[in-house]
PDB file of C-alpha atoms in Angstrom:
ATOM      1  CA  MET F 270       0.000   0.000   0.000  1.00 90.00           C
ATOM      2  CA  ASN F 271       1.270   3.493  -0.828  1.00 93.00           C
ATOM      3  CA  ILE F 272       1.081   5.798   2.176  1.00 94.00           C
ATOM      4  CA  LYS F 273       1.903   9.499   2.153  1.00 94.00           C
ATOM      5  CA  THR F 274       2.120  11.581   5.299  1.00 91.00           C
ATOM      6  CA  ILE F 275       2.121  15.366   5.533  1.00 89.00           C
ATOM      7  CA  THR F 276       4.685  16.668   7.991  1.00 84.00           C
ATOM      8  CA  CYS F 277       5.938  20.010   9.185  1.00 79.00           C
ATOM      9  CA  HIS F 278       9.410  19.300  10.500  1.00 66.00           C
ATOM     10  CA  GLU F 279      10.974  22.754  10.180  1.00 68.00           C
ATOM     11  CA  VAL F 280       9.905  23.771  13.668  1.00 68.00           C
ATOM     12  CA  TYR F 281      11.687  24.873  16.836  1.00 69.00           C
ATOM     13  CA  ASN F 282      12.655  21.366  17.977  1.00 71.00           C
ATOM     14  CA  HIS F 283      14.059  18.231  16.379  1.00 79.00           C
ATOM     15  CA  GLY F 284      11.316  15.926  17.666  1.00 83.00           C
ATOM     16  CA  ALA F 285       9.205  16.413  14.546  1.00 82.00           C
ATOM     17  CA  THR F 286      12.052  15.203  12.323  1.00 83.00           C
ATOM     18  CA  LEU F 287      12.640  12.164  14.520  1.00 88.00           C
ATOM     19  CA  GLN F 288       8.925  11.383  14.597  1.00 89.00           C
ATOM     20  CA  GLU F 289       8.725  11.607  10.803  1.00 89.00           C
ATOM     21  CA  TYR F 290      11.672   9.246  10.389  1.00 91.00           C
ATOM     22  CA  ALA F 291      10.300   6.752  12.920  1.00 94.00           C
ATOM     23  CA  LEU F 292       6.853   6.685  11.310  1.00 94.00           C
ATOM     24  CA  LEU F 293       8.258   6.177   7.806  1.00 94.00           C
ATOM     25  CA  LYS F 294      10.606   3.437   9.044  1.00 96.00           C
ATOM     26  CA  TYR F 295       7.766   1.683  10.892  1.00 96.00           C
ATOM     27  CA  LEU F 296       5.502   1.752   7.833  1.00 96.00           C
ATOM     28  CA  GLU F 297       8.278   0.461   5.579  1.00 95.00           C
ATOM     29  CA  ASP F 298       9.031  -2.349   8.044  1.00 96.00           C
ATOM     30  CA  LYS F 299       5.363  -3.364   7.822  1.00 96.00           C
ATOM     31  CA  GLY F 300       5.706  -3.697   4.034  1.00 95.00           C
ATOM     32  CA  HIS F 301       4.175  -0.412   2.907  1.00 96.00           C
ATOM     33  CA  THR F 302       5.661   2.174   0.577  1.00 96.00           C
ATOM     34  CA  ALA F 303       5.838   5.346   2.656  1.00 94.00           C
ATOM     35  CA  GLU F 304       6.603   8.876   1.529  1.00 94.00           C
ATOM     36  CA  ALA F 305       6.651  12.175   3.408  1.00 91.00           C
ATOM     37  CA  ILE F 306       5.192  15.371   1.997  1.00 90.00           C
ATOM     38  CA  HIS F 307       7.035  18.269   3.601  1.00 84.00           C
ATOM     39  CA  TYR F 308       4.712  21.139   4.462  1.00 82.00           C
ATOM     40  CA  LYS F 309       6.406  24.475   5.033  1.00 78.00           C
ATOM     41  CA  PRO F 310       4.059  27.081   6.515  1.00 73.00           C
ATOM     42  CA  PRO F 311       4.656  30.696   5.476  1.00 71.00           C
ATOM     43  CA  TYR F 312       5.433  31.864   9.012  1.00 67.00           C
ATOM     44  CA  LEU F 313       8.431  29.494   9.132  1.00 66.00           C
ATOM     45  CA  SER F 314       9.673  30.136   5.600  1.00 63.00           C
ATOM     46  CA  ASN F 315      12.867  31.981   6.651  1.00 60.00           C
ATOM     47  CA  HIS F 316      13.167  30.762  10.224  1.00 57.00           C
ATOM     48  CA  PHE F 317      16.199  28.543   9.592  1.00 58.00           C
ATOM     49  CA  ASN F 318      17.723  30.678   6.860  1.00 56.00           C
ATOM     50  CA  LEU F 319      21.289  31.634   7.775  1.00 55.00           C
ATOM     51  CA  TRP F 320      20.979  35.086   6.213  1.00 55.00           C
ATOM     52  CA  SER F 321      17.625  35.921   7.770  1.00 55.00           C
ATOM     53  CA  VAL F 322      17.104  37.366  11.224  1.00 55.00           C
ATOM     54  CA  SER F 323      13.674  36.353  12.473  1.00 56.00           C
ATOM     55  CA  ASN F 324      13.901  37.871  15.945  1.00 56.00           C
ATOM     56  CA  PRO F 325      13.086  41.626  15.932  1.00 58.00           C
ATOM     57  CA  PHE F 326      15.352  42.159  18.973  1.00 57.00           C
ATOM     58  CA  PHE F 327      18.402  41.005  17.022  1.00 57.00           C
ATOM     59  CA  LYS F 328      17.333  42.799  13.861  1.00 56.00           C
ATOM     60  CA  LYS F 329      17.132  46.085  15.759  1.00 55.00           C
ATOM     61  CA  ASN F 330      20.473  45.632  17.534  1.00 50.00           C
ATOM     62  CA  ILE F 331      22.468  44.126  14.676  1.00 50.00           C
ATOM     63  CA  LEU F 332      21.233  46.283  11.840  1.00 51.00           C
TER      64      LEU F 332
END
C-alpha cells in the first residue's frame, strides 16, 4: 500500500524530524511504501535561513 504523510518538520525542535523518520521506518518495516510530503508554513519560511534574522530584537540591535 502506498502511504503518504504530511509533515511540518521545520519547527523549533528536532522531535518532529525524529517522529517523521520513525513513522516512515515503521511503515516500511510493515511492508508499505511510505513517503513524506514536507509542508512548510509561510510563518516558518525563513526561520532557519542563515541570512535571515527572524527575531526583531536582534534585527534592531544588529542592523
